[in-house]
Amino acid sequence: MNKDLLKLLDLTSDDILLILDTADALKAQQKAGVKHDFPAGKSLVMIFSKNSTRTRVSFEAGIYQLGGQGIFLSSAESQLGRGEPIRDTARVLSRYCDCIMIRTYAQEEVEELAEYSAVPVINGLTDFAHPCQVLADIMTIREYKGKLEGLKACFIGDGNNVANSMIVGCLKCGMDVSIACPDGYRPDARALDFAASVKGNAFTLTDKPEAAAAGADVIFTDVWASMGQEGEAQKRRKAFFDFQVNDDIMALANPGCMIQHCLPAHKGEEITEKVFEEHAGEIFDEAENRLHAQKAIMYLLMKR
Ligand code: CP
Ligand code: NVA
């Protein structure tokens, strides 16, 4: 493992499997009421430039369960909001805390924070990537299916941060990946370049949701307008009209096909209420697994 967790492109397949195995172990310990073997008194500072429910609460509860403390820092209310450079913030926070989690817009900001921080930095979502989310998703898929290799994972919708991370994470775990996005809303070139480098025919990109969903074992989707894109919501509703996960799409997938949605969901847009509720078990297990996967990341990065 590297010092930081900034994007799944930086992780090897073995790193991902180590995180998943550690997450499974920590989850089992927590369910059994067994204390985790982790040094007490570690602190995690959590910088947020965007809204959050799951990421904030799962990181804060997670570090507490590991015997440490979470510190919430809104960038708007901190000196970051008044223009203090990220590189100075990194050098200050690493004198106080053992780990920094950041949710922001530009991936470059997270990379710079990590470069100047003496302590591990975790990406809690950028416009480019949502690595913690996809690690929790892959953990959930493995729980339900008992394996990853050879499964077909499909993403229908916007080629956004979740799609970028899903492409890289699922391919690194030996899954086939099919993506359906409208023209003009494709995943980032860095994710597509990685997909192109994977041997075999593991990756397909199409503008036809039906083609992507055929034979899928798990279908991912996400909102049509991400945080920061609220002004484009109307235009996006038109562009994504045919990219809904509904009964017709599910009928094309394999029997027992799972749904993964990072949440929050806009039911009636990217997914119908019916499909969402039929798959609520998997979707809320996925949300729970954010806690376990992130505890594993903190455990591995802070224990070194
Ligand atoms: N899925 C996810 O990251 O949720 P939050 O935006 O609530 O943190
Ligand atoms: N793509 C969404 C994910 C939210 C967890 C966003 O960036 O807003």
Coordinates of C-alpha atoms and ligand atoms in Angstrom, one line a residue:
M1 CA 0.0 0.0 0.0
N2 CA 1.1 3.6 -0.7
K3 CA 1.1 6.2 2.0
D4 CA -2.2 7.6 0.7
L5 CA -5.5 6.4 -0.8
L6 CA -6.2 9.0 -3.6
K7 CA -7.6 6.9 -6.4
L8 CA -8.0 3.3 -7.3
L9 CA -5.5 3.7 -10.2
D10 CA -2.8 3.9 -7.5
L11 CA -3.7 0.5 -5.9
T12 CA -2.6 -2.9 -7.1
S13 CA -5.2 -5.7 -7.2
D14 CA -3.5 -7.2 -4.1
D15 CA -3.9 -3.8 -2.3
I16 CA -7.6 -3.9 -3.1
L17 CA -8.0 -7.5 -1.9
L18 CA -6.1 -6.7 1.3
I19 CA -8.5 -3.8 2.0
L20 CA -11.5 -6.1 1.3
D21 CA -10.1 -8.9 3.6
T22 CA -9.3 -6.4 6.3
A23 CA -12.8 -4.9 6.0
D24 CA -14.5 -8.3 6.3
A25 CA -12.4 -9.1 9.4
L26 CA -13.2 -5.7 11.0
K27 CA -16.9 -6.1 10.2
A28 CA -16.9 -9.6 11.8
Q29 CA -15.1 -8.3 14.9
Q30 CA -17.5 -5.4 15.3
K31 CA -20.6 -7.7 14.9
A32 CA -19.1 -10.1 17.5
G33 CA -18.3 -7.2 19.9
V34 CA -14.6 -7.9 19.7
K35 CA -12.2 -5.0 20.3
H36 CA -10.1 -4.1 17.3
D37 CA -6.3 -4.5 17.5
F38 CA -5.4 -0.8 16.7
P39 CA -3.4 1.7 18.7
A40 CA -5.6 4.0 20.8
G41 CA -5.7 7.8 20.4
K42 CA -5.3 8.3 16.7
S43 CA -7.1 11.3 15.2
L44 CA -8.6 11.8 11.7
V45 CA -9.4 15.3 10.4
M46 CA -12.1 15.3 7.8
I47 CA -12.1 18.3 5.4
F48 CA -15.4 18.8 3.5
S49 CA -15.9 21.2 0.6
K50 CA -19.1 19.4 -0.4
N51 CA -22.2 18.0 1.4
S52 CA -22.1 14.5 2.9
T53 CA -24.2 12.1 5.1
R54 CA -22.6 8.7 4.6
T55 CA -19.0 9.7 4.2
R56 CA -18.9 12.0 7.2
V57 CA -20.8 9.8 9.6
S58 CA -19.1 6.5 8.5
F59 CA -15.6 8.0 8.9
E60 CA -16.3 9.6 12.2
A61 CA -18.0 6.5 13.6
G62 CA -15.3 4.4 12.1
I63 CA -12.3 6.2 13.7
Y64 CA -14.2 6.2 17.0
Q65 CA -14.7 2.4 16.8
L66 CA -11.0 2.0 16.1
G67 CA -10.3 3.9 19.4
G68 CA -9.6 7.3 17.9
Q69 CA -11.3 10.6 17.2
G70 CA -12.7 12.3 14.2
I71 CA -12.4 16.1 13.7
F72 CA -14.8 17.7 11.2
L73 CA -13.5 20.7 9.2
S74 CA -15.8 22.5 6.8
S75 CA -13.6 24.2 4.2
A76 CA -16.0 27.1 4.1
E77 CA -15.7 27.7 7.8
S78 CA -11.9 27.1 8.1
Q79 CA -9.1 29.2 6.8
L80 CA -9.2 27.2 3.6
G81 CA -12.4 29.2 2.8
R82 CA -10.4 32.4 3.2
G83 CA -7.7 31.2 0.8
E84 CA -5.1 29.5 2.9
P85 CA -3.2 27.3 0.5
I86 CA -3.8 23.6 0.6
R87 CA -0.1 22.9 0.9
D88 CA 0.1 25.0 4.1
T89 CA -3.0 23.4 5.4
A90 CA -1.5 19.9 4.8
R91 CA 1.7 20.8 6.7
V92 CA -0.3 22.2 9.6
L93 CA -2.8 19.3 9.9
S94 CA -0.2 16.7 9.7
R95 CA 1.4 18.1 12.9
Y96 CA -1.9 17.6 14.8
C97 CA -3.5 14.5 13.3
D98 CA -2.6 11.0 12.1
C99 CA -4.7 11.0 8.9
I100 CA -6.5 13.5 6.7
M101 CA -9.7 12.7 4.8
I102 CA -10.8 15.2 2.2
R103 CA -14.0 15.6 0.0
T104 CA -13.6 18.4 -2.6
Y105 CA -13.9 19.2 -6.3
A106 CA -10.5 18.9 -8.1
Q107 CA -8.5 15.7 -7.8
E108 CA -5.4 17.9 -8.1
E109 CA -6.2 19.5 -4.7
V110 CA -6.2 16.0 -3.1
E111 CA -2.9 15.1 -4.8
E112 CA -1.3 18.3 -3.6
L113 CA -2.6 17.8 -0.1
A114 CA -1.0 14.3 0.0
E115 CA 2.2 15.6 -1.4
Y116 CA 2.6 18.1 1.4
S117 CA 1.1 16.0 4.2
A118 CA 3.4 13.9 6.4
V119 CA 0.4 11.7 7.3
P120 CA -1.8 9.5 5.1
V121 CA -4.5 11.3 3.0
I122 CA -7.8 9.6 2.0
N123 CA -9.9 10.8 -0.9
G124 CA -13.5 11.0 0.3
L125 CA -14.8 12.0 -3.2
T126 CA -13.6 14.4 -5.9
D127 CA -15.1 15.2 -9.3
F128 CA -12.8 12.5 -10.6
A129 CA -13.0 9.7 -8.1
H130 CA -14.9 8.1 -5.2
P131 CA -12.5 5.3 -4.2
C132 CA -13.9 4.6 -0.8
Q133 CA -17.4 4.2 -2.3
V134 CA -16.3 1.6 -4.8
L135 CA -14.2 -0.4 -2.3
A136 CA -17.4 -0.7 -0.2
D137 CA -19.3 -1.6 -3.3
I138 CA -16.9 -4.4 -4.3
M139 CA -16.9 -5.6 -0.7
T140 CA -20.7 -5.9 -1.0
I141 CA -20.6 -7.7 -4.3
R142 CA -18.2 -10.2 -2.9
E143 CA -20.4 -10.7 0.2
Y144 CA -23.5 -11.4 -2.0
K145 CA -21.8 -13.4 -4.8
G146 CA -19.0 -15.1 -2.9
K147 CA -16.5 -14.1 -5.7
L148 CA -15.6 -11.3 -8.0
E149 CA -13.6 -12.8 -10.8
G150 CA -15.6 -13.4 -13.9
L151 CA -18.7 -11.4 -12.8
K152 CA -20.1 -8.8 -15.2
A153 CA -20.5 -5.3 -13.6
C154 CA -22.5 -2.7 -15.6
F155 CA -22.8 1.1 -15.0
I156 CA -25.7 3.0 -16.5
G157 CA -25.7 6.8 -16.4
D158 CA -23.3 9.6 -16.0
G159 CA -19.6 8.8 -16.6
N160 CA -18.8 10.5 -13.2
N161 CA -16.6 10.0 -10.2
V162 CA -18.3 6.8 -9.2
A163 CA -18.2 5.4 -12.8
N164 CA -14.5 6.3 -13.1
S165 CA -13.7 4.4 -9.8
M166 CA -16.0 1.5 -10.6
I167 CA -14.3 0.9 -14.0
V168 CA -10.8 0.8 -12.4
G169 CA -11.8 -1.1 -9.2
C170 CA -14.0 -3.8 -10.9
L171 CA -11.4 -4.4 -13.7
K172 CA -8.6 -4.7 -11.1
C173 CA -10.7 -7.4 -9.3
G174 CA -11.1 -9.4 -12.4
M175 CA -14.6 -8.4 -13.3
D176 CA -15.9 -7.6 -16.8
V177 CA -17.1 -4.0 -17.0
S178 CA -19.7 -2.5 -19.4
I179 CA -20.6 1.2 -19.3
A180 CA -23.6 2.9 -20.9
C181 CA -23.4 6.7 -21.0
P182 CA -24.8 9.2 -23.5
D183 CA -22.3 10.9 -25.8
G184 CA -20.7 13.8 -24.1
Y185 CA -21.0 12.2 -20.6
R186 CA -18.4 9.5 -20.9
P187 CA -16.0 8.5 -18.1
D188 CA -12.7 10.4 -17.6
A189 CA -9.9 9.6 -20.1
R190 CA -7.7 8.3 -17.2
A191 CA -10.2 5.6 -16.4
L192 CA -10.8 4.8 -20.1
D193 CA -7.0 4.6 -20.7
F194 CA -6.7 2.2 -17.8
A195 CA -9.5 0.1 -19.2
A196 CA -7.9 0.0 -22.6
S197 CA -4.7 -1.3 -21.1
V198 CA -6.5 -4.3 -19.5
K199 CA -5.8 -7.5 -21.6
G200 CA -8.7 -9.4 -23.1
N201 CA -12.2 -8.0 -23.9
A202 CA -13.1 -7.2 -20.3
F203 CA -14.3 -3.6 -21.0
T204 CA -17.1 -2.2 -23.2
L205 CA -18.4 1.4 -23.5
T206 CA -21.7 2.0 -25.3
D207 CA -24.5 4.5 -25.6
K208 CA -27.0 1.7 -25.4
P209 CA -28.1 0.8 -21.8
E210 CA -29.7 -2.5 -23.0
A211 CA -26.5 -3.7 -24.5
A212 CA -24.5 -2.9 -21.3
A213 CA -27.1 -4.5 -19.0
A214 CA -27.3 -7.8 -21.0
G215 CA -25.9 -10.6 -18.8
A216 CA -24.9 -8.3 -15.9
D217 CA -24.4 -9.7 -12.4
V218 CA -24.5 -6.2 -10.8
I219 CA -25.7 -2.9 -12.2
F220 CA -24.4 0.4 -10.8
T221 CA -26.0 3.7 -11.3
D222 CA -25.7 7.2 -9.8
V223 CA -27.4 10.6 -10.0
W224 CA -27.5 12.4 -13.3
A225 CA -26.3 15.7 -11.8
S226 CA -23.5 15.4 -9.2
M227 CA -22.6 17.9 -6.6
G228 CA -21.4 21.0 -8.3
Q229 CA -23.5 20.3 -11.4
E230 CA -26.9 21.4 -10.0
G231 CA -27.1 24.2 -12.6
E232 CA -27.1 21.6 -15.4
A233 CA -29.8 19.4 -13.9
Q234 CA -32.5 20.3 -16.5
K235 CA -30.2 19.7 -19.5
R236 CA -28.9 16.5 -18.0
R237 CA -32.5 15.2 -17.3
K238 CA -33.0 15.3 -21.1
A239 CA -29.6 13.8 -22.0
F240 CA -30.1 10.9 -19.6
F241 CA -33.8 10.2 -20.2
D242 CA -33.1 6.8 -21.7
F243 CA -30.5 5.8 -19.1
Q244 CA -32.8 4.7 -16.3
V245 CA -32.4 1.4 -14.4
N246 CA -35.9 0.0 -14.6
D247 CA -37.8 -3.3 -15.1
D248 CA -36.9 -3.4 -18.8
I249 CA -33.2 -3.1 -18.0
M250 CA -33.3 -5.6 -15.1
A251 CA -35.1 -8.2 -17.4
L252 CA -31.9 -8.2 -19.6
A253 CA -29.5 -8.8 -16.7
N254 CA -28.6 -12.2 -15.2
P255 CA -31.1 -13.7 -12.7
G256 CA -30.1 -12.5 -9.2
C257 CA -28.5 -9.3 -10.6
M258 CA -27.6 -6.9 -7.8
I259 CA -28.0 -3.1 -7.8
Q260 CA -25.4 -0.8 -6.3
H261 CA -26.2 2.9 -5.8
C262 CA -23.9 5.1 -3.8
L263 CA -26.8 7.2 -2.6
P264 CA -28.4 9.7 -2.4
A265 CA -30.8 8.4 -5.1
H266 CA -33.1 10.5 -7.3
K267 CA -35.8 7.9 -7.7
G268 CA -37.8 8.3 -10.9
E269 CA -34.6 9.6 -12.6
E270 CA -31.6 7.2 -12.7
I271 CA -33.6 4.4 -11.1
T272 CA -37.3 3.6 -10.6
E273 CA -38.7 3.5 -7.1
K274 CA -39.8 -0.1 -7.8
V275 CA -36.3 -1.4 -8.7
F276 CA -34.7 0.6 -5.9
E277 CA -37.1 -0.9 -3.3
E278 CA -36.7 -4.4 -4.7
H279 CA -32.9 -4.0 -4.2
A280 CA -32.9 -2.0 -1.0
G281 CA -31.3 -4.8 0.9
E282 CA -28.1 -4.7 -1.2
I283 CA -28.2 -0.9 -1.5
F284 CA -28.3 -0.3 2.3
D285 CA -25.7 -3.1 2.9
E286 CA -23.5 -1.2 0.5
A287 CA -24.1 2.0 2.6
E288 CA -23.2 0.0 5.7
N289 CA -20.1 -1.3 4.1
R290 CA -18.7 2.2 3.7
L291 CA -18.1 2.0 7.5
H292 CA -16.2 -1.3 7.3
A293 CA -14.2 -0.5 4.1
Q294 CA -13.1 2.8 5.5
K295 CA -12.1 1.4 8.8
A296 CA -10.0 -1.1 6.8
I297 CA -8.4 1.8 4.9
M298 CA -7.6 3.7 8.1
Y299 CA -6.4 0.6 9.8
L300 CA -4.0 -0.2 7.0
L301 CA -2.8 3.4 6.4
M302 CA -2.4 4.4 10.0
K303 CA -1.0 1.2 11.4
R304 CA 2.1 1.2 9.2
Ligands
CP1 N1 -22.3 7.9 -1.1 C1 -21.8 9.0 -0.5 O1 -20.6 9.3 -0.6 O2 -22.7 9.6 0.3 P1 -22.5 11.0 1.0 O3 -22.5 12.1 -0.1 O4 -23.7 11.1 1.9 O5 -21.2 11.0 1.8
NVA2 N1 -21.7 11.4 -8.2 C1 -22.2 11.9 -6.9 C2 -21.9 10.9 -5.8 C3 -22.4 11.3 -4.5 C4 -22.0 10.4 -3.4 C5 -21.7 13.2 -6.6 O1 -20.5 13.5 -6.9 O2 -22.5 14.1 -6.2

